[in-house]
PDB file of C-alpha atoms in Angstrom:
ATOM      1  CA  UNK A   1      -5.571  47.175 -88.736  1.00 41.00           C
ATOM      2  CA  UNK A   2      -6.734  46.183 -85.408  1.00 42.00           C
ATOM      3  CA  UNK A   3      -8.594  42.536 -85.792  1.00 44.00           C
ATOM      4  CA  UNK A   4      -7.278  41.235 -82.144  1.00 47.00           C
ATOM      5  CA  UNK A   5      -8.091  43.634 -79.619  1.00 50.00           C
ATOM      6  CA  UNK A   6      -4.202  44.526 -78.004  1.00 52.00           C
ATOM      7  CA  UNK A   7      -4.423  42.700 -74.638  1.00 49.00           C
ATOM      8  CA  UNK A   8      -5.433  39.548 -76.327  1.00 50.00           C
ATOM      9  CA  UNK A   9      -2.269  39.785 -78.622  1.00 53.00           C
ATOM     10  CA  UNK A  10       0.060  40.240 -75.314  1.00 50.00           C
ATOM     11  CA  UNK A  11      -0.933  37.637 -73.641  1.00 49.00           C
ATOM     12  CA  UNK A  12      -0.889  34.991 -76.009  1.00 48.00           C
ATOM     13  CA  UNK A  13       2.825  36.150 -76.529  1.00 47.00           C
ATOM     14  CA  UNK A  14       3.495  35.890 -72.842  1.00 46.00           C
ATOM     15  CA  UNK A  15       1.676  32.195 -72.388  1.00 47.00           C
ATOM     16  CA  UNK A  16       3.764  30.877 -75.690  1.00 46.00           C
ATOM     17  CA  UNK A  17       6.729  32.579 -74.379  1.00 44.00           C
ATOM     18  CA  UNK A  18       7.010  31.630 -71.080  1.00 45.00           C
ATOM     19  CA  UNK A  19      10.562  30.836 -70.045  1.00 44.00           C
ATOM     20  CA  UNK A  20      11.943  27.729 -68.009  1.00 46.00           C
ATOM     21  CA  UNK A  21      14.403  29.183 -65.600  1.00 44.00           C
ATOM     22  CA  UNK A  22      17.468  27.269 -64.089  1.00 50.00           C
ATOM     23  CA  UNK A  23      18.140  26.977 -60.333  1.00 51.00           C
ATOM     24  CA  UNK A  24      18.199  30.399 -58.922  1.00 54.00           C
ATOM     25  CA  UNK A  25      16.950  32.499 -61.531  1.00 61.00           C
ATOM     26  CA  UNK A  26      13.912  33.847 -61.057  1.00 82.00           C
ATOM     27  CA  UNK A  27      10.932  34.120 -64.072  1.00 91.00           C
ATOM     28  CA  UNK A  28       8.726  37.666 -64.027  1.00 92.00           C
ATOM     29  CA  UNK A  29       6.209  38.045 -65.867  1.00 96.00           C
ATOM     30  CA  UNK A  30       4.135  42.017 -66.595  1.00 96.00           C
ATOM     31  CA  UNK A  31       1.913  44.107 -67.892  1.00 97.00           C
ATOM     32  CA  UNK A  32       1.262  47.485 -68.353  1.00 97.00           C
ATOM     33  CA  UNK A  33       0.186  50.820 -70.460  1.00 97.00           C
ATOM     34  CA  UNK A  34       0.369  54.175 -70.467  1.00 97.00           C
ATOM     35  CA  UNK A  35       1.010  57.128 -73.620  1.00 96.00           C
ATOM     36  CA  UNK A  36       3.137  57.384 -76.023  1.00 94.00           C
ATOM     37  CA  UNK A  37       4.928  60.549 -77.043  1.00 93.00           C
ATOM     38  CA  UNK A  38       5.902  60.597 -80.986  1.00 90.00           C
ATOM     39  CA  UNK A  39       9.373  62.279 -80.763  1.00 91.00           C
ATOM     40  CA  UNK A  40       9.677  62.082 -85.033  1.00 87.00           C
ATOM     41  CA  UNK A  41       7.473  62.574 -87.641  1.00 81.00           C
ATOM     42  CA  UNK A  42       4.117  63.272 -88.192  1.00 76.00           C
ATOM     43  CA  UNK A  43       1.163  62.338 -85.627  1.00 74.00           C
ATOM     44  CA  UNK A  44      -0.647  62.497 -82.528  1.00 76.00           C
ATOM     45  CA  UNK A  45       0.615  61.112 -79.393  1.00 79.00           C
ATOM     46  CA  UNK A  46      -0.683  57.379 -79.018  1.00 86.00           C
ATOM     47  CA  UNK A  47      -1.085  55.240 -75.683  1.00 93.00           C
ATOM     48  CA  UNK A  48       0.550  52.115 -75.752  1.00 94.00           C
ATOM     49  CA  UNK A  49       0.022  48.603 -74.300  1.00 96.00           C
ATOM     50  CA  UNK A  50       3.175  46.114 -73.656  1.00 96.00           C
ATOM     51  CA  UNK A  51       3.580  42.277 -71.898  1.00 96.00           C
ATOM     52  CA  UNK A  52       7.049  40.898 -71.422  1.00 96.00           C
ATOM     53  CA  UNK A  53       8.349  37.717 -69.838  1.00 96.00           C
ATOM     54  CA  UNK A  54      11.761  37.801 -68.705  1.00 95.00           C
ATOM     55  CA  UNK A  55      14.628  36.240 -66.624  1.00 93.00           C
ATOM     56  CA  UNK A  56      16.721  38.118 -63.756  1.00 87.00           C
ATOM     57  CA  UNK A  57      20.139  35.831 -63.451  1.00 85.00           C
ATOM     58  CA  UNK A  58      20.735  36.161 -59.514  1.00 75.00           C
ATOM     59  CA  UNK A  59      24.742  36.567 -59.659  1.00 80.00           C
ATOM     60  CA  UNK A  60      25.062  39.834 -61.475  1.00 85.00           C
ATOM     61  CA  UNK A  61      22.647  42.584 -61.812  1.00 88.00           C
ATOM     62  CA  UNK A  62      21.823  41.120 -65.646  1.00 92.00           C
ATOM     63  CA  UNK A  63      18.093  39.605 -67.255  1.00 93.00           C
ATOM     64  CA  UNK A  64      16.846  39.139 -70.512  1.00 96.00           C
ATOM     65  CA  UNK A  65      13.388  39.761 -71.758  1.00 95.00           C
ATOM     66  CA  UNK A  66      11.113  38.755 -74.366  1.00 96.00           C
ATOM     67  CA  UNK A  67       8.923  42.019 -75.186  1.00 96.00           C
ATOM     68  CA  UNK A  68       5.303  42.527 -76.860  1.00 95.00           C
ATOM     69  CA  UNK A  69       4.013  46.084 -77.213  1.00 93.00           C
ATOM     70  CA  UNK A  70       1.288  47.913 -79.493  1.00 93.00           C
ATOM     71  CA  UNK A  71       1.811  51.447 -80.073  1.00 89.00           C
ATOM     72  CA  UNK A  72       1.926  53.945 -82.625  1.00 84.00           C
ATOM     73  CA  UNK A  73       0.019  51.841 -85.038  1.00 84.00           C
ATOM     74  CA  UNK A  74       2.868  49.102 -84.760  1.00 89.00           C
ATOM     75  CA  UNK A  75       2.993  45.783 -82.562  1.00 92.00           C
ATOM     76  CA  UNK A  76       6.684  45.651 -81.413  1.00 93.00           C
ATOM     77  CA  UNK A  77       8.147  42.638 -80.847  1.00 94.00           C
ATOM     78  CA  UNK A  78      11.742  42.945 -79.064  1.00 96.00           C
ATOM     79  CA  UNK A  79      14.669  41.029 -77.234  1.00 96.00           C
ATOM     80  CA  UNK A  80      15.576  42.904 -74.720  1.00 97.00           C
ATOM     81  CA  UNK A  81      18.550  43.249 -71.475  1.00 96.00           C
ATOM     82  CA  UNK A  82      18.321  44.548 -68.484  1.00 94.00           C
ATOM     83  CA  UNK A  83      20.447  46.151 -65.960  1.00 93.00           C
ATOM     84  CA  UNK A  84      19.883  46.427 -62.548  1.00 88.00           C
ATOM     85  CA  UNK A  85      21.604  50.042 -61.122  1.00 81.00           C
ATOM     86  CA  UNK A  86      22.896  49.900 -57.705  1.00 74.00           C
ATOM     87  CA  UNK A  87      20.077  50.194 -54.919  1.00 67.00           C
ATOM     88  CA  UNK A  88      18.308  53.431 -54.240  1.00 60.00           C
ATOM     89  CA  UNK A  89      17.397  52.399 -51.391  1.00 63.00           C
ATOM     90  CA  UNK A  90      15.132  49.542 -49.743  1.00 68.00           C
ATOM     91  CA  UNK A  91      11.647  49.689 -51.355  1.00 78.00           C
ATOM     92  CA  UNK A  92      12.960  51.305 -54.996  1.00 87.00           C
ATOM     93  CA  UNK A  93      15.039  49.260 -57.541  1.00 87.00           C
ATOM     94  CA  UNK A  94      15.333  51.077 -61.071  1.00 91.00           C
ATOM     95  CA  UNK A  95      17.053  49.448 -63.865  1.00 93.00           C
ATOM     96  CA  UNK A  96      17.926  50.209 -67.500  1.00 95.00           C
ATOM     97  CA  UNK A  97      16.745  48.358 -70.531  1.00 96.00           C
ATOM     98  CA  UNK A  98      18.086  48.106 -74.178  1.00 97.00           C
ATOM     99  CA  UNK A  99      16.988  45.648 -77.109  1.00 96.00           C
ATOM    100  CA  UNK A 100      16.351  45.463 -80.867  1.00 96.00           C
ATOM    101  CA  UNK A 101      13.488  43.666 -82.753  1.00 95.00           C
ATOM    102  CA  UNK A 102      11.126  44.272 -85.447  1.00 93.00           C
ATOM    103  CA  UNK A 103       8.058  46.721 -85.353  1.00 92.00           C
ATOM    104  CA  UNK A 104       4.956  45.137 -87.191  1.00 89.00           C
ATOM    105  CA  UNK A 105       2.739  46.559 -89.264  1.00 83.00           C
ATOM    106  CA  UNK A 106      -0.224  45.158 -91.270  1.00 74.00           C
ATOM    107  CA  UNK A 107       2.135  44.297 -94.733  1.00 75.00           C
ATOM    108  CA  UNK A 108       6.002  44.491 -93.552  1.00 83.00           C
ATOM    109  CA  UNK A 109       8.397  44.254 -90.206  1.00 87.00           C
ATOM    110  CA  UNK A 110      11.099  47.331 -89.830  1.00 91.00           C
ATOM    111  CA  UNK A 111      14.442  46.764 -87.890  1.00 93.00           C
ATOM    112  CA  UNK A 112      14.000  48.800 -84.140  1.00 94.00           C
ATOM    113  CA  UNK A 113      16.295  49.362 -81.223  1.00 96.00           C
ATOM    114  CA  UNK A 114      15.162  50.888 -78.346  1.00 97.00           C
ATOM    115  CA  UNK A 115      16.390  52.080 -74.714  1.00 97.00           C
ATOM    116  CA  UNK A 116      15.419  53.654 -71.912  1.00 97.00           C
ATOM    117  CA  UNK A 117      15.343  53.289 -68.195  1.00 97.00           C
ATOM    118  CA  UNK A 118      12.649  52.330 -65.115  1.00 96.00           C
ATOM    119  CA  UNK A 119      12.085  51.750 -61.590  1.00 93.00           C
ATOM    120  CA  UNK A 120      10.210  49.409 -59.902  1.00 92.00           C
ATOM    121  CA  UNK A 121       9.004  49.927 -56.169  1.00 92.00           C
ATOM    122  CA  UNK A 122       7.718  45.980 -54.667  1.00 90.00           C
ATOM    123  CA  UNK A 123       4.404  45.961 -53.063  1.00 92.00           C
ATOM    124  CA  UNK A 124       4.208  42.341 -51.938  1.00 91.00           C
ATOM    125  CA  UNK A 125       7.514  39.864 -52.344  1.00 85.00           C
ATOM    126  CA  UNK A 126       6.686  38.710 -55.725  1.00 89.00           C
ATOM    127  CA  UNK A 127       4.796  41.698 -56.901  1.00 93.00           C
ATOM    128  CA  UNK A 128       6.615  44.927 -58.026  1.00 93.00           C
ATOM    129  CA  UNK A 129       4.648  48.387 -59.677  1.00 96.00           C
ATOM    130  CA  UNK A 130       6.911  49.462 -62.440  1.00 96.00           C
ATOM    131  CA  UNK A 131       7.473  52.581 -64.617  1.00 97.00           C
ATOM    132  CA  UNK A 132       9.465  53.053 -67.382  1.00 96.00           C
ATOM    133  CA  UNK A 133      10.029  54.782 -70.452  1.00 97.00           C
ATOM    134  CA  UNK A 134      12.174  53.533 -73.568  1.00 96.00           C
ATOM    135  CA  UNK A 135      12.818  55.313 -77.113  1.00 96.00           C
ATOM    136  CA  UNK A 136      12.137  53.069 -79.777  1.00 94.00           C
ATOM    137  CA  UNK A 137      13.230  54.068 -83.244  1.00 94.00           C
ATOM    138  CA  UNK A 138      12.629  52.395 -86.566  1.00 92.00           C
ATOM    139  CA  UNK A 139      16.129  51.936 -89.012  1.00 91.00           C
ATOM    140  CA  UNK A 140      15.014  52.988 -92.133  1.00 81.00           C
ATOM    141  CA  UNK A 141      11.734  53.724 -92.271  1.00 80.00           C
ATOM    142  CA  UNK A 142       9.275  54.460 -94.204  1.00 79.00           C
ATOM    143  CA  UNK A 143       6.880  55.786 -91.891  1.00 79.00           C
ATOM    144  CA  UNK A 144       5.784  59.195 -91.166  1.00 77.00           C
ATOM    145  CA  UNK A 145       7.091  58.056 -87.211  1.00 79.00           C
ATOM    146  CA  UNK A 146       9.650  56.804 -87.051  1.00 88.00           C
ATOM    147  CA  UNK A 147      10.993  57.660 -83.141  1.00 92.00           C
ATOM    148  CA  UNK A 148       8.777  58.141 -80.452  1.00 93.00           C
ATOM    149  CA  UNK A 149       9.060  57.406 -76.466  1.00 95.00           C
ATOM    150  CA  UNK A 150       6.576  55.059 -74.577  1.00 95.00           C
ATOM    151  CA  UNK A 151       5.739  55.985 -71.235  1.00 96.00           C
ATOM    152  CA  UNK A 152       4.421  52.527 -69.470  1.00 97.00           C
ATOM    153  CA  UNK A 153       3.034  51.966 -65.898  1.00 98.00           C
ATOM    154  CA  UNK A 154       2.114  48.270 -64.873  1.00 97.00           C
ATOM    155  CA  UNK A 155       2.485  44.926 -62.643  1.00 97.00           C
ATOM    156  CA  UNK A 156       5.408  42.836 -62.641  1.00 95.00           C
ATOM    157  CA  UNK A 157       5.172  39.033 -61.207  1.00 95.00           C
ATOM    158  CA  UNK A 158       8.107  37.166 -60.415  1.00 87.00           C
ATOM    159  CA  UNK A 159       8.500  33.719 -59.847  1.00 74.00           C
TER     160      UNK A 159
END
């Protein structure tokens, strides 16, 4: 199934998908990996690579993102929105994140939502380390997994 190695396939997606962001929205861009727990069906827990570019809107605590991840035999490709919880403080901002999309296999696309919730602690002004963890779950599927939770650690880049 695996012809592209996974990296290559996320950033292509990022570089094609790059945003162009009105005044006073800012653009991020990430990267990251980690494991992948399947919650149903049959299988052995997976690890997982995902990209995303996305747009924070600077008046309310909203942003959109545009979503590639490989995992569980399955390239996901989602729309996704964010929302930024109130501060925890001065060096931790976590956020929740919700979206639908289609998970791709090598002969068909499924309908998936997904949602979940992450933090992200900055390290330089434009450079965050983020964690998060989503469930994804495939509407009906025929897959032996159809639900499982993605456990990602990474860079974000914002612009």
């Amino acid at each position: 199934m695996r012809s592209i190695p996974s990296w290559c396939t996320v950033a292509v997606l990022l570089a094609l998908v790059s945003p162009v962001a009105a005044p006073g929205q800012t653009i991020h861009v990430g990267a990251g990996l980690g494991p992948t727990e399947i919650l149903e069906g049959e299988g052995d827990n997976e690890e997982n690579v995902m990209g995303f570019v996305g747009i924070e809107l600077p008046a309310l605590p909203l942003g959109f993102r545009l979503e590639g991840n490989e995992t569980a035999g399955l390239f996901l490709l989602t729309g996704n929105v964010t929302l930024s919880t109130p501060s925890q403080g001065r060096f931790i901002r976590t956020y929740l994140v919700a979206g639908a999309g289609a998970a791709i296999d090598t002969d068909e696309a499924e309908t998936e939502i997904n949602g979940g919730a992450g933090l992200a602690i900055p390290l330089l002004p434009i450079l965050h380390l983020f964690a998060e963890a989503r469930v994804h779950h495939l509407l009906d599927s025929r897959r032996s997994q159809t639900t499982f939770l993605p456990i990602t650690f990474g860079l974000r880049i914002g612009i």
